Short mmCIF file of C-alpha atoms in Angstrom, two decimals:
data_model
loop_
_atom_site.label_atom_id
_atom_site.label_comp_id
_atom_site.label_asym_id
_atom_site.label_seq_id
_atom_site.Cartn_x
_atom_site.Cartn_y
_atom_site.Cartn_z
CA UNK A 30 -28.70 -26.85 1.60
CA UNK A 31 -28.68 -23.56 3.49
CA UNK A 32 -31.86 -21.50 3.67
CA UNK A 33 -33.00 -18.41 5.50
CA UNK A 34 -32.27 -18.06 9.19
CA UNK A 35 -34.35 -16.13 11.68
CA UNK A 36 -31.75 -13.36 11.58
CA UNK A 37 -31.56 -11.86 8.05
CA UNK A 38 -28.38 -13.02 6.35
CA UNK A 39 -27.48 -9.50 5.24
CA UNK A 40 -27.09 -8.58 8.91
CA UNK A 41 -24.54 -11.36 9.33
CA UNK A 42 -22.69 -10.09 6.26
CA UNK A 43 -22.71 -6.50 7.49
CA UNK A 44 -21.45 -7.62 10.88
CA UNK A 45 -18.64 -9.54 9.19
CA UNK A 46 -17.76 -6.54 7.04
CA UNK A 47 -17.68 -4.23 10.05
CA UNK A 48 -15.55 -6.64 12.09
CA UNK A 49 -12.98 -7.11 9.33
CA UNK A 50 -12.91 -3.40 8.59
CA UNK A 51 -12.33 -2.76 12.29
CA UNK A 52 -9.50 -5.30 12.12
CA UNK A 53 -8.05 -3.43 9.15
CA UNK A 54 -8.18 -0.12 11.06
CA UNK A 55 -6.64 -1.72 14.15
CA UNK A 56 -3.72 -3.16 12.17
CA UNK A 57 -3.35 0.11 10.27
CA UNK A 58 -3.10 2.15 13.47
CA UNK A 59 -0.70 -0.36 15.03
CA UNK A 60 1.65 0.04 12.07
CA UNK A 61 3.54 2.65 14.03
CA UNK A 62 6.23 3.12 16.62
CA UNK A 63 4.86 2.56 20.12
CA UNK A 64 7.93 2.89 22.32
CA UNK A 65 9.55 -0.35 21.20
CA UNK A 66 11.50 -1.27 18.08
CA UNK A 67 9.58 -4.54 17.89
CA UNK A 68 6.01 -4.49 16.60
CA UNK A 69 3.50 -6.41 18.69
CA UNK A 70 1.18 -7.54 15.91
CA UNK A 71 1.40 -9.03 12.42
CA UNK A 72 0.32 -5.70 10.98
CA UNK A 73 1.03 -6.76 7.39
CA UNK A 74 -1.16 -9.86 7.43
CA UNK A 75 -3.76 -8.49 4.99
CA UNK A 76 -1.06 -8.14 2.33
CA UNK A 77 0.36 -11.57 3.07
CA UNK A 78 -3.02 -13.24 2.46
CA UNK A 79 -3.43 -11.44 -0.88
CA UNK A 80 -2.94 -14.05 -3.63
CA UNK A 81 -2.58 -11.44 -6.38
CA UNK A 82 0.40 -9.81 -4.68
CA UNK A 83 1.83 -13.22 -3.85
CA UNK A 84 1.63 -14.45 -7.45
CA UNK A 85 3.05 -11.21 -8.80
CA UNK A 86 5.99 -11.38 -6.38
CA UNK A 87 6.61 -15.04 -7.22
CA UNK A 88 6.48 -14.38 -10.96
CA UNK A 89 8.76 -11.35 -10.67
CA UNK A 90 11.32 -13.15 -8.49
CA UNK A 91 11.02 -16.51 -10.32
CA UNK A 92 10.95 -18.24 -6.95
CA UNK A 93 8.66 -18.93 -4.01
CA UNK A 94 8.28 -16.13 -1.46
CA UNK A 95 7.93 -17.69 1.96
CA UNK A 96 6.49 -14.57 3.59
CA UNK A 97 3.45 -14.67 1.30
CA UNK A 98 2.52 -18.32 1.68
CA UNK A 99 -0.51 -17.33 3.83
CA UNK A 100 -2.12 -16.28 0.52
CA UNK A 101 -2.85 -19.98 0.03
CA UNK A 102 -5.42 -19.66 2.82
CA UNK A 103 -7.39 -17.16 0.73
CA UNK A 104 -7.28 -19.41 -2.33
CA UNK A 105 -8.48 -22.43 -0.34
CA UNK A 106 -11.18 -20.32 1.30
CA UNK A 107 -12.29 -19.15 -2.16
CA UNK A 108 -12.35 -22.69 -3.51
CA UNK A 109 -14.68 -23.65 -0.66
CA UNK A 110 -16.92 -20.57 -0.42
CA UNK A 111 -16.54 -18.70 -3.71
CA UNK A 112 -15.95 -14.95 -3.78
CA UNK A 113 -17.26 -14.50 -0.26
CA UNK A 114 -13.89 -12.90 0.54
CA UNK A 115 -14.98 -9.95 -1.62
CA UNK A 116 -18.42 -9.69 -0.03
CA UNK A 117 -17.69 -10.47 3.61
CA UNK A 118 -14.02 -9.66 4.32
CA UNK A 119 -12.37 -7.22 1.90
CA UNK A 120 -12.16 -3.74 3.54
CA UNK A 121 -12.17 -2.05 0.15
CA UNK A 122 -15.41 -3.84 -0.70
CA UNK A 123 -16.88 -2.65 2.59
CA UNK A 124 -16.05 0.98 1.77
CA UNK A 125 -17.41 0.58 -1.76
CA UNK A 126 -20.68 -0.71 -0.31
CA UNK A 127 -20.73 2.19 2.13
CA UNK A 128 -20.17 4.67 -0.70
CA UNK A 129 -23.04 3.08 -2.62
CA UNK A 130 -25.38 3.99 0.24
CA UNK A 131 -24.49 7.65 -0.39
CA UNK A 132 -24.02 7.72 -4.16
CA UNK A 133 -27.09 5.56 -4.90
CA UNK A 134 -25.89 3.70 -8.00
CA UNK A 135 -28.34 2.33 -10.58
CA UNK A 136 -29.61 -1.14 -9.76
CA UNK A 137 -29.63 -4.10 -12.09
CA UNK A 138 -27.12 -5.78 -14.37
CA UNK A 139 -26.51 -3.08 -16.99
CA UNK A 140 -22.90 -2.80 -18.08
CA UNK A 141 -21.86 -6.39 -17.39
CA UNK A 142 -20.07 -6.41 -20.74
CA UNK A 143 -17.07 -4.85 -18.92
CA UNK A 144 -16.58 -7.62 -16.38
CA UNK A 145 -13.97 -9.33 -18.58
CA UNK A 146 -11.67 -6.32 -18.10
CA UNK A 147 -10.54 -7.59 -14.70
CA UNK A 148 -9.36 -10.83 -16.30
CA UNK A 149 -7.39 -8.97 -18.96
CA UNK A 150 -5.82 -6.81 -16.26
CA UNK A 151 -4.95 -9.91 -14.26
CA UNK A 152 -3.28 -11.59 -17.24
CA UNK A 153 -1.43 -8.41 -18.18
CA UNK A 154 -0.17 -7.88 -14.62
CA UNK A 155 1.10 -11.45 -14.21
CA UNK A 156 2.77 -11.63 -17.63
CA UNK A 157 4.40 -8.23 -17.12
CA UNK A 158 5.58 -9.27 -13.64
CA UNK A 159 7.16 -12.44 -15.02
CA UNK A 160 9.10 -10.37 -17.55
CA UNK A 161 10.26 -7.75 -15.09
CA UNK A 162 7.55 -5.07 -14.97
CA UNK A 163 5.81 -5.21 -11.55
CA UNK A 164 2.42 -3.48 -11.69
CA UNK A 165 0.21 -5.46 -9.30
CA UNK A 166 0.45 -2.89 -6.50
CA UNK A 167 -1.11 -0.16 -8.62
CA UNK A 168 -4.55 -1.80 -8.75
CA UNK A 169 -4.49 -4.21 -5.84
CA UNK A 170 -7.35 -3.14 -3.53
CA UNK A 171 -5.32 -3.46 -0.32
CA UNK A 172 -2.46 -1.39 -1.71
CA UNK A 173 -4.85 1.26 -3.04
CA UNK A 174 -6.60 1.45 0.31
CA UNK A 175 -3.54 1.60 2.57
CA UNK A 176 -1.79 4.16 0.37
CA UNK A 177 -4.81 6.47 0.50
CA UNK A 178 -5.11 6.09 4.27
CA UNK A 179 -1.36 6.38 4.93
CA UNK A 180 -0.49 9.26 2.62
CA UNK A 181 -3.66 11.36 2.77
CA UNK A 182 -6.51 10.45 5.13
CA UNK A 183 -4.56 9.58 8.28
CA UNK A 184 -2.23 12.63 8.14
CA UNK A 185 -5.26 14.85 7.47
CA UNK A 186 -7.08 13.32 10.45
CA UNK A 187 -4.01 13.86 12.63
CA UNK A 188 -3.72 17.48 11.50
CA UNK A 189 -7.42 18.16 12.11
CA UNK A 190 -7.42 16.62 15.59
CA UNK A 191 -4.18 18.31 16.61
CA UNK A 192 -5.37 21.67 15.28
CA UNK A 193 -8.66 21.39 17.14
CA UNK A 194 -7.07 20.59 20.48
CA UNK A 195 -4.35 23.19 19.91
CA UNK A 196 -7.03 25.82 19.31
CA UNK A 197 -9.01 24.86 22.40
CA UNK A 198 -5.86 24.88 24.53
CA UNK A 199 -5.18 28.49 23.53
CA UNK A 200 -8.71 29.88 23.49
CA UNK A 201 -11.11 27.68 25.49
CA UNK A 202 -11.88 28.14 29.21
CA UNK A 203 -9.91 26.06 31.68
CA UNK A 204 -12.86 23.83 32.48
CA UNK A 205 -13.21 22.91 28.78
CA UNK A 206 -9.51 22.04 28.54
CA UNK A 207 -9.78 19.99 31.71
CA UNK A 208 -12.63 17.99 30.17
CA UNK A 209 -10.87 17.59 26.81
CA UNK A 210 -7.46 16.63 28.18
CA UNK A 211 -8.27 12.93 28.81
CA UNK A 212 -9.89 12.73 25.37
CA UNK A 213 -6.75 14.04 23.71
CA UNK A 214 -4.61 11.77 25.88
CA UNK A 215 -6.61 8.76 24.70
CA UNK A 216 -6.40 9.78 21.04
CA UNK A 217 -2.68 10.46 21.27
CA UNK A 218 -1.91 7.16 22.96
CA UNK A 219 -4.29 4.95 20.98
CA UNK A 220 -5.17 6.40 17.57
CA UNK A 221 -2.98 9.32 16.46
CA UNK A 222 0.43 8.61 14.90
CA UNK A 223 3.64 8.80 16.91
CA UNK A 224 4.76 11.90 14.99
CA UNK A 225 3.16 14.24 12.47
CA UNK A 226 3.90 13.08 8.93
CA UNK A 227 3.55 14.42 5.41
CA UNK A 228 3.96 12.55 2.13
CA UNK A 229 4.39 13.17 -1.55
CA UNK A 230 1.75 11.83 -3.95
CA UNK A 231 -0.84 12.16 -1.19
CA UNK A 232 -3.39 13.88 -3.41
CA UNK A 233 -2.79 11.43 -6.24
CA UNK A 234 -3.26 8.46 -3.89
CA UNK A 235 -6.46 9.99 -2.54
CA UNK A 236 -7.80 10.60 -6.05
CA UNK A 237 -7.20 6.97 -7.06
CA UNK A 238 -9.05 5.80 -3.96
CA UNK A 239 -11.88 8.29 -4.49
CA UNK A 240 -12.21 7.13 -8.09
CA UNK A 241 -12.88 3.58 -6.88
CA UNK A 242 -15.74 4.89 -4.75
CA UNK A 243 -17.13 7.35 -7.29
CA UNK A 244 -17.37 4.63 -9.96
CA UNK A 245 -20.41 3.48 -7.99
CA UNK A 246 -22.24 6.33 -9.71
CA UNK A 247 -22.30 4.32 -12.94
CA UNK A 248 -22.64 0.84 -11.55
CA UNK A 249 -22.80 -0.71 -8.13
CA UNK A 250 -19.41 -2.16 -7.16
CA UNK A 251 -18.03 -1.09 -10.55
CA UNK A 252 -14.42 -1.58 -9.45
CA UNK A 253 -15.12 -5.00 -7.92
CA UNK A 254 -17.12 -6.19 -10.92
CA UNK A 255 -14.92 -4.93 -13.71
CA UNK A 256 -11.48 -3.68 -12.69
CA UNK A 257 -10.16 -5.40 -9.57
CA UNK A 258 -7.43 -7.86 -10.62
CA UNK A 259 -7.58 -9.58 -7.24
CA UNK A 260 -11.30 -10.04 -7.81
CA UNK A 261 -10.48 -11.47 -11.24
CA UNK A 262 -8.14 -14.04 -9.71
CA UNK A 263 -10.67 -15.03 -7.05
CA UNK A 264 -13.39 -15.18 -9.73
CA UNK A 265 -11.38 -17.75 -11.68
CA UNK A 266 -11.05 -19.91 -8.58
CA UNK A 267 -14.71 -19.33 -7.67
CA UNK A 268 -15.86 -20.96 -10.89
CA UNK A 269 -14.94 -24.25 -9.20
CA UNK A 270 -16.10 -23.36 -5.67
CA UNK A 271 -17.94 -25.93 -3.57
CA UNK A 272 -20.44 -23.55 -1.93
CA UNK A 273 -22.68 -21.63 -4.31
CA UNK A 274 -25.99 -19.78 -4.46
CA UNK A 275 -28.71 -21.32 -6.65
CA UNK A 276 -31.88 -19.89 -8.10
CA UNK A 277 -34.08 -19.80 -11.17
CA UNK A 278 -35.82 -23.17 -10.85
CA UNK A 279 -39.29 -24.00 -12.09
CA UNK A 280 -40.95 -22.47 -9.02
CA UNK A 281 -39.44 -19.02 -9.64
CA UNK A 282 -42.09 -16.34 -10.08
CA UNK A 283 -39.86 -14.39 -12.47
CA UNK A 284 -40.26 -11.17 -10.51
CA UNK A 285 -36.59 -10.35 -11.14
CA UNK A 286 -36.11 -8.83 -7.71
CA UNK A 287 -32.94 -10.88 -7.39
CA UNK A 288 -31.48 -9.40 -10.59
CA UNK A 289 -32.40 -5.89 -9.54
CA UNK A 290 -30.84 -6.13 -6.09
CA UNK A 291 -27.66 -8.03 -7.08
CA UNK A 292 -24.69 -5.77 -6.37
CA UNK A 293 -22.38 -7.81 -8.60
CA UNK A 294 -24.66 -8.37 -11.60
CA UNK A 295 -24.19 -12.10 -11.12
CA UNK A 296 -27.74 -13.21 -12.05
CA UNK A 297 -28.67 -13.66 -15.71
CA UNK A 298 -32.05 -13.50 -17.49
CA UNK A 299 -32.83 -17.09 -16.50
CA UNK A 300 -32.06 -16.27 -12.85
CA UNK A 301 -28.94 -18.46 -12.96
CA UNK A 302 -26.23 -17.24 -10.60
CA UNK A 303 -22.64 -16.99 -11.82
CA UNK A 304 -20.28 -18.40 -9.21
CA UNK A 305 -17.45 -16.33 -10.71
CA UNK A 306 -19.28 -13.05 -10.10
CA UNK A 307 -21.38 -13.79 -7.02
CA UNK A 308 -19.74 -12.60 -3.79
CA UNK A 309 -22.34 -14.37 -1.64
CA UNK A 310 -23.73 -11.15 -0.18
CA UNK A 311 -27.03 -13.11 -0.02
CA UNK A 312 -29.26 -10.09 -0.58
CA UNK A 313 -31.17 -12.16 -3.12
CA UNK A 314 -31.72 -14.95 -0.61
CA UNK A 315 -33.15 -12.47 1.90
CA UNK A 316 -35.45 -10.71 -0.59
CA UNK A 317 -36.77 -13.57 -2.72
CA UNK A 318 -40.55 -13.57 -2.07
CA UNK A 319 -40.84 -17.32 -2.82
CA UNK A 320 -37.69 -18.47 -1.03
CA UNK A 321 -36.44 -20.01 -4.28
CA UNK A 322 -32.81 -18.98 -3.78
CA UNK A 323 -30.65 -21.11 -1.55
CA UNK A 324 -27.05 -22.04 -0.77
CA UNK A 325 -25.67 -25.52 -1.12
CA UNK A 326 -22.42 -27.42 -1.59
CA UNK A 327 -23.49 -28.38 -5.07
CA UNK A 328 -21.73 -26.40 -7.74
CA UNK A 329 -23.82 -25.46 -10.78
CA UNK A 330 -22.39 -26.53 -14.15
CA UNK A 331 -19.93 -24.16 -15.80
CA UNK A 332 -21.28 -22.25 -18.77
CA UNK A 333 -19.22 -21.66 -21.89
CA UNK A 334 -17.67 -18.23 -22.14
CA UNK A 335 -18.60 -17.29 -18.59
CA UNK A 336 -15.33 -15.34 -18.25
CA UNK A 337 -16.30 -13.16 -21.19
CA UNK A 338 -12.75 -13.25 -22.61
CA UNK A 339 -12.20 -13.56 -26.33
CA UNK A 340 -9.24 -15.53 -27.62
CA UNK A 341 -8.00 -12.63 -29.72
CA UNK A 342 -8.14 -10.16 -26.83
CA UNK A 343 -6.44 -12.68 -24.55
CA UNK A 344 -3.54 -13.12 -26.98
CA UNK A 345 -3.29 -9.35 -27.37
CA UNK A 346 -3.17 -8.91 -23.59
CA UNK A 347 -0.41 -11.49 -23.24
CA UNK A 348 1.55 -9.85 -26.05
CA UNK A 349 1.18 -6.39 -24.49
CA UNK A 350 2.27 -7.68 -21.09
CA UNK A 351 5.30 -9.32 -22.71
CA UNK A 352 6.38 -6.47 -24.98
CA UNK A 353 5.94 -3.52 -22.63
CA UNK A 354 8.72 -4.62 -20.22
CA UNK A 355 11.07 -5.16 -23.17
CA UNK A 356 10.29 -1.69 -24.48
CA UNK A 357 10.87 -0.04 -21.10
CA UNK A 358 14.26 -1.73 -20.66
CA UNK A 359 15.72 0.53 -23.33
CA UNK A 360 15.24 3.73 -21.31
CA UNK A 361 18.29 5.73 -20.17
CA UNK A 362 17.20 5.28 -16.54
CA UNK A 363 17.93 1.56 -16.67
CA UNK A 364 21.56 2.35 -17.48
CA UNK A 365 22.15 5.26 -15.08
CA UNK A 366 19.83 5.30 -12.02
CA UNK A 367 18.92 8.58 -10.36
CA UNK A 368 21.49 9.26 -7.58
CA UNK A 369 18.67 10.74 -5.48
CA UNK A 370 16.96 7.34 -5.43
CA UNK A 371 17.90 6.10 -1.96
CA UNK A 372 16.15 2.94 -0.81
CA UNK A 373 15.41 1.89 2.80
CA UNK A 374 18.02 -0.08 4.75
CA UNK A 375 17.65 -3.76 3.94
CA UNK A 376 16.23 -3.16 0.47
CA UNK A 377 17.06 -5.89 -2.05
CA UNK A 378 19.04 -5.09 -5.22
CA UNK A 379 16.99 -2.73 -7.39
CA UNK A 380 15.57 -5.18 -9.94
CA UNK A 381 14.67 -7.68 -7.25
CA UNK A 382 13.33 -4.92 -5.01
CA UNK A 383 10.99 -3.58 -7.71
CA UNK A 384 9.70 -7.08 -8.37
CA UNK A 385 8.99 -7.87 -4.73
CA UNK A 386 7.68 -4.47 -3.54
CA UNK A 387 3.86 -4.44 -3.50
CA UNK A 388 3.55 -0.63 -3.19
CA UNK A 389 1.56 -0.98 0.02
CA UNK A 390 3.05 2.03 1.82
CA UNK A 391 3.50 0.15 5.10
CA UNK A 392 7.21 1.00 5.39
CA UNK A 393 6.49 4.68 4.76
CA UNK A 394 3.73 4.79 7.35
CA UNK A 395 5.82 3.15 10.06
CA UNK A 396 8.96 5.23 9.44
CA UNK A 397 9.67 7.15 12.66
CA UNK A 398 11.60 9.95 11.01
CA UNK A 399 9.16 10.45 8.09
CA UNK A 400 12.15 9.72 5.83
CA UNK A 401 10.46 7.29 3.44
CA UNK A 402 8.20 8.70 0.75
CA UNK A 403 6.59 7.29 -2.40
CA UNK A 404 8.72 7.64 -5.51
CA UNK A 405 7.16 9.24 -8.55
CA UNK A 406 9.20 8.62 -11.71
CA UNK A 407 12.67 8.55 -10.12
CA UNK A 408 12.75 4.78 -10.73
CA UNK A 409 10.63 4.79 -13.87
CA UNK A 410 6.92 4.09 -14.12
CA UNK A 411 7.43 0.65 -12.58
CA UNK A 412 8.92 2.30 -9.48
CA UNK A 413 6.02 4.63 -8.70
CA UNK A 414 4.85 4.37 -5.07
CA UNK A 415 7.99 2.44 -4.04
CA UNK A 416 9.76 3.87 -0.97
CA UNK A 417 12.68 6.27 -1.26
CA UNK A 418 14.48 8.49 1.22
CA UNK A 419 13.75 12.23 1.10
CA UNK A 420 16.20 13.54 3.65
CA UNK A 421 15.10 17.17 3.55
CA UNK A 422 11.72 16.05 4.92
CA UNK A 423 12.85 13.28 7.28
CA UNK A 424 15.77 11.03 8.15
CA UNK A 425 16.39 7.35 8.77
CA UNK A 426 16.48 6.80 12.53
CA UNK A 427 19.77 5.07 13.37
CA UNK A 428 18.25 2.68 15.95
CA UNK A 429 15.08 1.76 14.02
CA UNK A 430 14.38 -1.43 12.05
CA UNK A 431 10.60 -1.11 11.66
CA UNK A 432 10.44 -0.86 7.85
CA UNK A 433 11.86 -4.36 7.45
CA UNK A 434 9.41 -5.71 10.02
CA UNK A 435 6.30 -4.46 8.22
CA UNK A 436 7.32 -5.33 4.65
CA UNK A 437 4.94 -8.16 3.63
CA UNK A 438 6.97 -9.50 0.70
CA UNK A 439 10.58 -9.30 1.87
CA UNK A 440 11.46 -6.50 -0.54
CA UNK A 441 12.97 -4.89 2.56
CA UNK A 442 14.78 -7.47 4.66
CA UNK A 443 14.21 -7.60 8.39
CA UNK A 444 17.47 -6.45 9.97
CA UNK A 445 18.87 -6.85 13.45
CA UNK A 446 20.04 -3.61 15.04
CA UNK A 447 23.76 -4.42 14.53
CA UNK A 448 23.05 -5.21 10.88
CA UNK A 449 21.11 -1.97 10.52
CA UNK A 450 24.01 0.01 11.98
CA UNK A 451 26.32 -1.49 9.36
CA UNK A 452 23.88 -1.01 6.46
CA UNK A 453 25.02 1.68 4.03
CA UNK A 454 22.18 3.20 2.01
CA UNK A 455 24.10 6.18 0.64
CA UNK A 456 26.78 8.77 1.24
CA UNK A 457 26.68 12.42 2.30
CA UNK A 458 28.67 15.16 0.60
CA UNK A 459 29.06 18.90 1.18
CA UNK A 460 28.22 21.63 -1.29
CA UNK A 461 30.98 24.13 -0.52
CA UNK A 462 29.11 26.88 -2.33
CA UNK A 463 26.34 26.65 0.27
CA UNK A 464 27.96 25.35 3.46
CA UNK A 465 28.38 28.31 5.84
CA UNK A 466 31.95 27.57 7.03
CA UNK A 467 33.09 27.19 3.42
CA UNK A 468 31.01 29.83 1.63
CA UNK A 469 30.85 32.62 4.24
CA UNK A 470 33.30 31.73 6.97
CA UNK A 471 30.45 31.42 9.48
CA UNK A 472 30.87 28.73 12.17
CA UNK A 473 28.30 25.90 12.01
CA UNK A 474 28.55 22.39 13.47
CA UNK A 475 24.89 21.30 13.33
CA UNK A 476 25.49 18.38 10.96
CA UNK A 477 28.27 16.90 13.08
CA UNK A 478 26.25 17.27 16.28
CA UNK A 479 23.41 15.17 14.85
CA UNK A 480 25.52 12.48 13.15
CA UNK A 481 24.46 9.26 14.95
CA UNK A 482 27.40 6.94 14.19
CA UNK A 483 29.56 6.11 17.25
CA UNK A 484 32.67 7.43 15.50
CA UNK A 485 31.28 10.55 13.84
CA UNK A 486 31.14 10.28 10.05
CA UNK A 487 31.41 14.08 9.87
CA UNK A 488 34.65 15.56 11.12
CA UNK A 489 36.31 18.98 10.92
CA UNK A 490 39.40 20.62 9.56
CA UNK A 491 40.52 23.90 11.10
CA UNK A 492 40.97 26.49 8.35
CA UNK A 493 41.63 30.20 8.11
CA UNK A 494 39.23 31.96 5.72
CA UNK A 495 38.17 35.49 4.85
CA UNK A 496 34.58 36.17 5.89
CA UNK A 497 32.02 38.50 4.29
CA UNK A 498 33.43 41.50 6.21
CA UNK A 499 36.91 40.88 4.84
CA UNK A 500 38.22 39.57 8.16
CA UNK A 501 40.51 36.57 8.46
CA UNK A 502 38.87 34.08 10.82
CA UNK A 503 39.48 30.50 11.86
CA UNK A 504 36.55 28.14 11.31
CA UNK A 505 35.93 24.41 11.48
CA UNK A 506 35.09 23.15 8.00
CA UNK A 507 33.20 19.83 7.97
CA UNK A 508 33.98 16.86 5.74
CA UNK A 509 32.57 13.36 5.40
CA UNK A 510 34.53 10.20 6.18
CA UNK A 511 33.09 7.88 3.54
CA UNK A 512 33.98 4.71 5.43
CA UNK A 513 31.87 5.80 8.42
CA UNK A 514 28.84 7.37 6.68
CA UNK A 515 25.73 5.17 6.36
CA UNK A 516 23.60 7.69 4.46
CA UNK A 517 20.90 8.13 7.11
CA UNK A 518 20.24 11.70 5.95
CA UNK A 519 19.98 13.35 9.36
CA UNK A 520 22.73 15.82 8.43
CA UNK A 521 20.77 16.96 5.37
CA UNK A 522 17.55 17.08 7.36
CA UNK A 523 19.01 19.22 10.16
CA UNK A 524 21.04 21.59 7.97
CA UNK A 525 19.88 25.07 9.08
CA UNK A 526 19.96 26.60 5.61
CA UNK A 527 16.54 27.39 4.11
CA UNK A 528 15.71 25.54 0.92
CA UNK A 529 18.44 23.30 -0.44
CA UNK A 530 20.74 21.82 2.20
CA UNK A 531 24.49 22.36 2.14
CA UNK A 532 25.04 18.68 2.89
CA UNK A 533 23.15 16.16 0.79
CA UNK A 534 22.89 12.40 0.55
CA UNK A 535 22.97 10.33 -2.64
CA UNK A 536 22.85 6.58 -3.26
CA UNK A 537 26.59 6.47 -3.96
CA UNK A 538 28.22 3.64 -2.04
CA UNK A 539 24.97 1.86 -1.15
CA UNK A 540 25.31 -1.81 -0.19
CA UNK A 541 22.37 -4.08 -1.00
CA UNK A 542 22.26 -7.85 -0.74
CA UNK A 543 20.00 -10.36 -2.49
CA UNK A 544 17.10 -11.69 -0.48
CA UNK A 545 17.92 -15.37 -0.50
CA UNK A 546 16.98 -15.69 3.15
CA UNK A 547 13.35 -14.92 2.31
CA UNK A 548 12.99 -17.64 -0.33
CA UNK A 549 12.07 -21.26 0.00
#
C-alpha cells in the first residue's frame, strides 16, 4: 500500500510532466539538420512507443512492424501502473492540464456519458486500418501535437524571433546589438530551425490542436476522457492494471472532495475509482481530509459495463469501419492518382505507404529544403497530412537522407546516400509556352546550373529563334534527359519566372519498392 509522502504527490506528478514535456521539446528541436546528415538522437521515439500507431500500422500492413516494437513498453507499463502514462508522461496531457489552469473548466464528473466515444473511435480506427483506410494519425495525440508545433507554432516562433532581432539590428543602438548578439547566436545554434520554413495546412493543424485545449471549457481533460483513441486503448489495458487507486471504504466521510477534484471523472457516487479512467494524477490522495484514498497493487474488481459501450453501437462502429474503406475504393482517384502527388525518396508503394504513415509531420519538419508539405486531398481523405513534394516552395536536397531517418513507422525507408542518389521520385518536363528560351527567345540556364546530378539531367540544344523584337537569335533551349532525372524539384524551385514555373516535376517515372526490410 502506498500512502501520502512528506512531499505532496501532485508535485511529483507535475515534475514528471515537466520533465517529459522538456524531453518532447528537446527531441522536437533536434529533429533538424545540424551540420551532419546523421541525426544524433532517436528523435522519433515518442511515436515508436505509441501503441495506437503501432497497432494501426500493423493492421494496415497485415504484418509486424519492427520499428514500432517499443510500443510494447507502453502497454507493459500500462498493465503495471494503469493510465499513469496519460497523467505523468503524455505531453499533450501536460498541455491540456496547463490550458485548464487558464480556461478554468467546471469541476466534477458531469458529462461522463461521453467517455465511451473514445472506445468507438478506437474500434473504428483499427477496423478501418485493417481494411485499408488509415485514420489513426488524425486523432493520435502525438501526431496532433507535433503537426501543430511543426506546421504552425515553431515557424511562427522562428519568424517572431528573427523579425525582432532583424529590427533591433537595423534600429537599435550599437550597445544593444552587442548585448543581443550572443542571445541570438544561442537561439540560432540551439533552438531556431536550420532554415526558415512555411507549410500548407498550418492554420488547420493549429485549429485542431487549439480545439483539444478549448474543449477544457466544457469539461476538464475533455479530449483525454472522451475522444483520445490512444487513451481508449490504454484504458482497456488499465482495467487489468496491477497498481490502482482505492477509496470509498466505510471510513469515508462522504465529503465528495475526491469526485469534485478528479480531472478524469473516474470516481463514482460510491467513491469507487475506475481503473480504466483514472490516470493516477493522485490529486484525490493529496486532498482527502481523512486519508482514505491510497494506492496498492491490489486491483479492484471489474464492474459490468464499465466501458460504457453498448453491443448495438459496437456492431455499428465495426460495420462503419468496414464499409467506409470499401466505399472509398470506388473513387476515380484510386484509378488515376494525381500526377502532382510526389512522395519523399524511399516512400513505400502508395497503398503500403498510406497504411504505414502516421501523419506525424516529422519528415516535413526535418526536410532541409522545405520540400515536403502535408497533402490535403491530393491522395484522398485518407492521405491528408501525408508528405508530398511541393517544388515551387522547396526542393529535395540531393545529399540528404533525413526524412527516412526520422520516419517512426518505416513508411519512408532509411536510405544510404548512394541509394538516395539513385532514387527516382518523379520527372521534370518543360512548358515551352512559358520557358524563356522557347517562348521569347531569351537566354536562361538557371535550371541547368542548379541540377545536382553528376551528369546533368538538363541539357541544351542550340536553336535559332525569332525573339519578341523580330530578330533571329541563337539560344540554348533546355530539355530533360529522363534517364538522368531523379525528380528532386530544384529546377522548378529555382525557375526565375514569377508564379507558375516553366519547368515542373510530376510523379511520372517514380520508382518505389516495398518495405520488406522493415518487417519481422
